[in-house]
Coordinates of C-alpha atoms in Angstrom, one line a residue:
M273 CA 26.6 10.3 33.2
K274 CA 27.7 12.8 30.6
K275 CA 27.9 15.6 33.0
R276 CA 30.1 13.5 35.4
I277 CA 32.4 12.6 32.5
L278 CA 32.6 16.4 31.4
S279 CA 33.3 17.5 35.0
L280 CA 36.3 15.3 35.3
V281 CA 37.6 16.3 32.0
I282 CA 37.0 19.9 32.9
A283 CA 38.9 19.5 36.1
G284 CA 42.0 18.6 34.6
M285 CA 41.6 21.4 31.8
L286 CA 41.0 24.0 34.6
F287 CA 44.1 22.9 36.3
M288 CA 46.2 23.5 33.0
C289 CA 44.9 26.9 32.4
T290 CA 45.3 28.2 35.9
A291 CA 48.8 26.7 36.4
A292 CA 50.4 27.9 33.3
T293 CA 52.8 30.8 34.6
S294 CA 56.4 31.8 34.5
F295 CA 58.8 30.3 37.2
G296 CA 62.2 29.8 38.4
A297 CA 65.2 30.7 40.5
D298 CA 68.7 31.8 40.5
E299 CA 71.3 31.2 43.1
I300 CA 70.5 32.6 46.3
E301 CA 73.0 33.5 49.2
T302 CA 71.9 32.1 52.4
T303 CA 72.4 33.2 55.9
E304 CA 71.8 31.6 59.2
E305 CA 68.4 33.2 59.4
A306 CA 67.5 32.2 55.8
T307 CA 65.0 29.7 55.0
E308 CA 66.0 26.3 53.8
V309 CA 67.1 26.4 50.1
K310 CA 65.5 23.7 47.9
R311 CA 67.1 22.5 44.6
F312 CA 65.3 21.0 41.8
T313 CA 66.0 19.7 38.3
L314 CA 63.1 20.0 35.9
Q315 CA 61.9 16.4 36.6
E316 CA 62.2 16.8 40.3
A317 CA 60.2 20.0 40.1
I318 CA 57.3 18.1 37.9
D319 CA 57.3 15.3 40.5
Y320 CA 57.0 17.6 43.3
A321 CA 54.1 19.6 41.7
I322 CA 52.3 16.3 40.8
E323 CA 52.7 15.0 44.5
N324 CA 51.3 18.1 45.9
S325 CA 48.5 18.7 43.3
V326 CA 45.0 19.2 45.0
T327 CA 43.4 18.8 41.6
L328 CA 44.9 15.5 41.0
K329 CA 43.8 14.1 44.6
T330 CA 40.2 15.4 43.4
I331 CA 40.3 13.6 40.3
E332 CA 41.6 10.4 42.0
A333 CA 38.5 10.5 44.4
D334 CA 36.1 10.9 41.4
I335 CA 37.8 7.8 39.8
E336 CA 37.0 5.9 42.9
K337 CA 33.4 7.0 42.9
T338 CA 33.2 5.9 39.3
E339 CA 34.6 2.6 40.0
I340 CA 31.7 2.1 42.5
E341 CA 29.2 2.9 39.8
V342 CA 30.6 0.5 37.4
T343 CA 30.2 -2.1 40.0
K344 CA 26.6 -1.1 40.5
A345 CA 25.9 -1.3 36.9
G346 CA 27.6 -4.5 36.5
K347 CA 25.1 -5.9 39.1
G348 CA 22.2 -4.4 37.3
Y349 CA 23.3 -5.9 34.1
S350 CA 23.7 -9.2 35.8
S351 CA 20.2 -9.3 37.1
L352 CA 18.5 -8.8 33.7
K353 CA 20.9 -10.1 31.4
D354 CA 19.3 -13.7 31.0
Y355 CA 16.0 -12.0 30.2
S356 CA 15.1 -11.9 26.5
L357 CA 13.6 -8.8 25.0
A358 CA 10.4 -10.5 24.7
D359 CA 10.3 -11.4 28.3
L360 CA 10.9 -7.7 29.2
Q361 CA 8.1 -6.4 26.9
S362 CA 5.7 -8.8 28.1
R363 CA 5.9 -7.8 31.4
I364 CA 5.0 -4.2 30.4
V365 CA 3.5 -4.3 26.9
K366 CA 0.6 -6.2 26.0
D367 CA 0.8 -5.6 22.2
I368 CA 2.8 -3.6 19.6
Q369 CA 1.7 -3.0 16.1
P370 CA 2.2 -0.6 13.4
D371 CA -0.2 2.2 13.3
S372 CA -2.5 1.8 10.1
G373 CA -3.0 5.6 10.0
D374 CA 0.7 6.1 10.0
P375 CA 3.3 3.6 9.1
D376 CA 6.1 5.5 10.9
K377 CA 4.3 5.3 14.4
L378 CA 3.6 2.4 16.5
K379 CA 0.2 1.3 18.1
I380 CA 1.2 0.1 21.6
T381 CA -1.3 -1.6 24.2
Y382 CA 0.1 -1.7 27.8
N383 CA -0.6 -4.0 30.8
Q384 CA -2.2 -1.8 33.3
T385 CA -0.4 -3.4 36.3
F386 CA 2.9 -1.9 35.2
D387 CA 4.7 1.4 34.5
T388 CA 3.6 1.8 30.9
S389 CA 6.1 4.3 29.8
I390 CA 8.6 3.9 27.0
D391 CA 11.3 5.1 29.1
T392 CA 10.7 2.3 31.6
I393 CA 10.7 -0.2 28.9
L394 CA 14.1 1.2 27.5
Q395 CA 15.8 1.5 30.8
S396 CA 15.1 -2.2 31.3
V397 CA 16.3 -3.0 27.9
R398 CA 19.4 -0.9 28.4
I399 CA 20.1 -2.5 31.7
K400 CA 19.7 -6.1 29.9
E401 CA 21.9 -5.1 26.9
G402 CA 24.6 -3.7 29.2
Y403 CA 24.2 -0.1 28.1
Y404 CA 24.5 1.4 31.6
K405 CA 27.4 -0.8 32.1
E406 CA 29.3 0.2 29.2
A407 CA 28.2 3.9 30.0
T408 CA 30.0 3.8 33.5
K409 CA 33.0 2.0 31.9
M410 CA 33.2 4.8 29.5
G411 CA 33.0 7.3 32.4
L412 CA 35.7 5.6 34.2
L413 CA 38.0 5.2 31.1
L414 CA 37.6 9.0 30.7
A415 CA 38.2 9.7 34.1
E416 CA 41.5 7.9 34.2
K417 CA 42.4 9.6 30.8
G418 CA 41.7 12.8 32.4
K419 CA 44.0 12.1 35.2
E420 CA 46.6 11.4 32.8
M421 CA 46.0 14.6 30.7
A422 CA 46.2 16.5 34.0
I423 CA 49.5 15.1 34.9
K424 CA 50.9 16.0 31.5
G425 CA 49.2 19.4 31.9
I426 CA 51.2 19.9 35.2
G427 CA 54.3 18.8 33.6
F428 CA 54.0 21.2 30.9
S429 CA 53.1 24.0 33.1
V430 CA 55.9 23.4 35.4
E431 CA 58.3 23.1 32.4
S432 CA 57.3 26.4 30.9
S433 CA 57.6 28.1 34.5
Y434 CA 60.9 26.4 35.0
F435 CA 62.4 27.7 31.9
G436 CA 60.4 30.9 32.2
V437 CA 62.6 31.7 35.3
L438 CA 65.8 30.8 33.4
H439 CA 64.6 33.2 30.7
A440 CA 63.7 36.0 33.3
Q441 CA 67.4 35.4 34.8
E442 CA 68.9 35.8 31.3
K443 CA 67.0 39.0 30.6
Y444 CA 68.3 40.3 34.0
E445 CA 71.7 39.4 33.3
I446 CA 71.4 41.1 29.8
Q447 CA 69.9 44.2 31.3
E448 CA 72.7 44.2 34.0
S449 CA 75.4 43.9 31.4
T450 CA 73.7 46.9 29.4
L451 CA 73.6 48.9 32.4
A452 CA 77.3 48.4 33.1
T453 CA 78.2 49.3 29.6
A454 CA 75.9 52.4 29.9
K455 CA 77.7 53.2 33.1
Q456 CA 81.1 53.0 31.4
N457 CA 79.9 55.2 28.4
L458 CA 78.6 57.8 30.8
D459 CA 82.1 57.8 32.9
N460 CA 83.9 58.1 29.7
I461 CA 81.9 61.0 28.4
N462 CA 82.1 62.8 31.9
K463 CA 85.8 62.8 31.5
K464 CA 85.8 64.1 28.0
Y465 CA 83.2 66.7 29.2
E466 CA 85.6 67.9 32.3
L467 CA 88.5 68.2 29.5
G468 CA 86.2 70.2 27.3
M469 CA 86.1 67.4 24.6
A470 CA 82.3 66.8 24.9
S471 CA 79.4 69.0 24.6
P472 CA 76.8 69.4 27.2
L473 CA 74.4 67.8 24.8
E474 CA 76.5 64.9 24.4
L475 CA 76.6 64.3 28.2
M476 CA 72.9 64.7 28.5
N477 CA 72.2 62.0 25.9
F478 CA 74.5 59.5 27.6
E479 CA 72.8 60.4 30.9
I480 CA 69.6 59.6 29.4
A481 CA 70.7 56.2 28.0
Y482 CA 72.0 55.3 31.4
S483 CA 68.9 56.1 33.1
Q484 CA 66.9 54.2 30.5
A485 CA 69.4 51.1 31.0
E486 CA 68.9 51.6 34.7
M487 CA 65.2 51.3 34.4
G488 CA 65.3 48.1 32.1
Y489 CA 67.7 46.7 34.8
K490 CA 65.1 47.3 37.7
S491 CA 62.2 46.1 35.6
A492 CA 64.0 42.8 34.8
Q493 CA 64.9 42.5 38.5
R494 CA 61.3 42.8 39.4
A495 CA 60.3 40.3 36.7
L496 CA 62.8 37.7 38.0
E497 CA 61.3 38.2 41.7
Y498 CA 57.8 37.5 40.3
A499 CA 59.0 34.6 38.2
K500 CA 60.5 32.9 41.3
M501 CA 57.1 33.5 43.3
S502 CA 55.0 32.1 40.6
F503 CA 57.3 28.9 40.4
N504 CA 56.8 28.4 44.2
K505 CA 53.1 28.8 43.9
A506 CA 53.0 26.3 40.8
I507 CA 54.8 23.5 42.7
G508 CA 53.1 24.1 46.0
L509 CA 55.6 26.0 48.0
P510 CA 55.3 29.3 50.0
L511 CA 56.0 32.2 47.7
D512 CA 59.1 33.4 49.7
S513 CA 60.9 30.0 49.5
N514 CA 64.4 30.0 48.3
V515 CA 64.8 27.8 45.2
I516 CA 67.5 26.9 43.0
L517 CA 67.0 25.5 39.6
T518 CA 69.8 23.3 38.4
D519 CA 68.9 22.3 34.8
E520 CA 69.7 24.6 31.8
L521 CA 67.8 25.8 28.7
I522 CA 69.6 23.8 26.1
I523 CA 68.7 24.1 22.5
E524 CA 68.8 21.1 20.4
E525 CA 68.2 21.0 16.5
P526 CA 64.6 19.2 15.8
E527 CA 65.0 15.6 15.0
T528 CA 63.9 14.3 11.5
I529 CA 60.1 13.8 11.9
D530 CA 57.6 11.7 10.0
I531 CA 54.5 14.0 10.4
E532 CA 52.2 11.6 9.0
E533 CA 53.3 8.8 11.7
K534 CA 52.7 11.6 14.4
V535 CA 49.3 12.3 13.2
T536 CA 48.5 8.5 13.3
E537 CA 49.7 8.4 16.8
A538 CA 47.6 11.4 17.8
L539 CA 44.4 9.8 16.2
E540 CA 44.9 7.0 18.6
N541 CA 46.2 8.8 21.9
R542 CA 44.4 12.3 22.0
M543 CA 41.8 12.7 24.6
E544 CA 39.5 14.3 22.1
I545 CA 39.5 11.2 19.9
I546 CA 39.1 8.8 22.7
S547 CA 36.1 10.7 24.2
A548 CA 34.5 11.1 20.8
Q549 CA 35.0 7.5 19.9
K550 CA 33.6 6.0 23.0
Q551 CA 30.7 8.4 23.0
Y552 CA 29.8 7.3 19.4
E553 CA 30.1 3.8 20.3
L554 CA 27.8 4.3 23.3
D555 CA 25.3 6.3 21.2
K556 CA 25.5 3.5 18.6
M557 CA 24.5 1.0 21.3
N558 CA 21.6 3.0 22.4
F559 CA 20.3 3.5 19.0
D560 CA 20.5 -0.3 18.4
I561 CA 18.5 -0.8 21.4
S562 CA 15.9 2.0 20.5
S563 CA 15.6 0.6 17.2
T564 CA 13.2 -2.1 18.7
F565 CA 10.7 0.8 19.1
V566 CA 11.0 2.4 15.6
G567 CA 8.7 5.5 15.2
T568 CA 8.7 6.5 18.8
Y569 CA 10.4 9.8 20.1
D570 CA 13.2 7.8 21.8
Y571 CA 14.1 6.0 18.5
K572 CA 14.2 9.3 16.8
N573 CA 16.1 11.0 19.4
A574 CA 18.7 8.0 19.7
K575 CA 19.0 8.3 15.8
Y576 CA 19.7 12.0 16.0
T577 CA 22.0 11.7 18.9
L578 CA 23.9 8.9 16.9
E579 CA 24.3 11.2 13.9
S580 CA 25.6 14.1 16.0
S581 CA 28.3 11.7 17.5
E582 CA 29.4 10.5 14.1
Y583 CA 29.9 14.1 13.0
A584 CA 31.6 14.9 16.3
L585 CA 34.1 11.9 16.0
A586 CA 34.7 13.2 12.2
D587 CA 35.2 16.6 13.3
A588 CA 37.6 15.7 16.2
K589 CA 39.7 13.7 13.9
V590 CA 40.2 16.5 11.6
T591 CA 40.9 19.1 14.5
V592 CA 43.4 16.9 16.0
E593 CA 45.2 16.2 12.8
L594 CA 45.3 20.0 12.2
S595 CA 46.6 20.8 15.6
V596 CA 49.4 18.2 15.2
R597 CA 50.5 19.9 12.0
K598 CA 50.0 23.4 13.4
A599 CA 52.3 22.4 16.4
Y600 CA 55.0 20.9 14.1
M601 CA 55.0 24.2 12.0
D602 CA 55.2 26.4 15.1
M603 CA 58.3 24.4 16.3
M604 CA 60.1 24.7 13.0
D605 CA 59.3 28.4 12.9
A606 CA 60.6 29.0 16.4
Y607 CA 63.8 27.0 15.6
E608 CA 64.4 28.8 12.3
A609 CA 63.9 32.2 14.1
L610 CA 66.4 31.3 16.7
T611 CA 69.1 30.4 14.2
I612 CA 68.5 33.8 12.4
L613 CA 68.7 35.7 15.7
D614 CA 71.9 33.8 16.6
K615 CA 73.6 35.2 13.4
T616 CA 71.9 38.5 13.9
I617 CA 73.5 39.0 17.4
M618 CA 77.1 38.4 16.1
Q619 CA 76.6 41.1 13.5
V620 CA 75.0 44.0 15.9
E621 CA 77.8 43.2 18.4
K622 CA 80.4 43.8 15.7
V623 CA 78.5 47.1 14.8
Y624 CA 78.4 48.4 18.3
T625 CA 82.2 47.7 18.7
A626 CA 82.8 49.5 15.3
T627 CA 80.6 52.3 16.1
E628 CA 82.3 52.8 19.7
T629 CA 85.7 52.9 17.8
R630 CA 84.5 55.3 15.4
Y631 CA 83.0 57.6 18.2
D632 CA 86.3 57.7 19.8
L633 CA 87.8 58.8 16.5
G634 CA 85.2 61.5 16.2
M635 CA 83.6 59.7 13.1
A636 CA 80.5 58.8 15.0
T637 CA 77.9 60.7 17.2
E638 CA 77.0 59.7 20.7
N639 CA 73.4 58.7 19.4
E640 CA 75.0 56.2 17.0
V641 CA 76.7 54.8 19.9
I642 CA 73.5 54.5 22.1
E643 CA 71.4 53.0 19.1
A644 CA 74.0 50.4 18.4
L645 CA 74.0 49.7 22.3
N646 CA 70.4 49.4 22.5
Q647 CA 70.1 47.4 19.3
A648 CA 72.6 44.7 20.6
K649 CA 70.5 44.5 23.8
E650 CA 67.3 44.2 22.0
M651 CA 68.7 41.3 19.9
K652 CA 70.0 39.4 22.9
L653 CA 66.7 39.9 24.5
Q654 CA 64.8 38.6 21.5
R655 CA 67.1 35.5 21.3
S656 CA 66.2 34.7 24.9
Q657 CA 62.7 35.1 24.3
A658 CA 62.9 32.9 21.1
A659 CA 65.0 30.2 23.0
L660 CA 62.2 29.8 25.5
G661 CA 59.6 29.9 22.7
Y662 CA 61.4 27.1 20.8
R663 CA 61.6 24.9 23.9
L664 CA 58.0 25.2 24.6
A665 CA 56.9 24.9 21.0
K666 CA 58.9 21.6 20.9
K667 CA 57.3 20.3 24.0
Q668 CA 53.8 21.4 22.6
F669 CA 54.6 19.3 19.6
E670 CA 55.4 16.4 21.6
L671 CA 52.2 16.6 23.7
S672 CA 50.2 17.0 20.4
Y673 CA 50.6 13.4 19.4
G674 CA 50.2 12.1 23.0
I675 CA 47.0 12.8 25.1
G676 CA 47.2 16.4 24.5
L677 CA 46.8 19.3 26.8
G678 CA 43.0 19.9 26.6
Y679 CA 43.2 23.5 25.2

């Protein structure tokens, strides 16, 4: 039973780990020969990915199988529920007495006409007490929660990919703008060189700067192309599909949050808590059943298993609480970094403009101009990355007090 439950949960986790890549698309010019252009809002992309998820279909099939097991376990329970424990024991065990030589052990005499193993007795008692019925119900609950977690994972993966493409598009535009500026600088220095107003070294430095800007532009172009293909893969489209993403990466200030309230929600909603709580309840039930046979291996094993489950539940609560608080801190860190970068960009752009003016007046070197240009570009690239990071950190915090992501 536990293996089945684990396989369902792992299926959801594996999907989330393999699906989390960057995707997106910019506007694509079409011709008569071009393939159909598909437009997606973020929600439409998520819905499309969920509808086409093979993993979800597999999980749904496993849920149907588990429902059958629940029905079977219910029939088994109904067949023995009216038997008393004494009735079950009398069919198999003739007598149970404490061992005079060891108070922690039992001396059991069996009816030779029946299977005389303790396991057989316990299996009958477990059926009679509804243990297997509860175990299959637990499996069904975790399977359903596993599906819910997988759906949330798909949503997060698509969202990170969707805005990942917008990030790649912005990087491309930044590199394109930088390349245009570097080209303008190179044209200007060429004119000065032809008039004998610039040295060969100055010309060479601007040529190198232009080459570097061109290399950055081409790299960003390839990264955007890859992001588009990754997006198509994530939502179940052919890699070469033409896709236009219509939402924008909008940055909103974090709301005022009661972190203690969110921790409480997480301790009710997270998959780790639900799984550990249900496993504890099931192990407690098995221990109560096994307590009828104090001193046996099955009793001792049930006691040890219950203690382990109790520890696992306590550890899960601490781990979940820590993860919620960490997700909140990450979100706030990302937002604060973003606000600082916004201010920094304004400053470095002013520095570049001033340096360019000083260079024209012969008060700055070409290296200072190039350095100021590169600094402005790097700040913009960092800001673009920080905006994406904040958006994803905010989403991860929201998921941290829901069912979670499973990793």
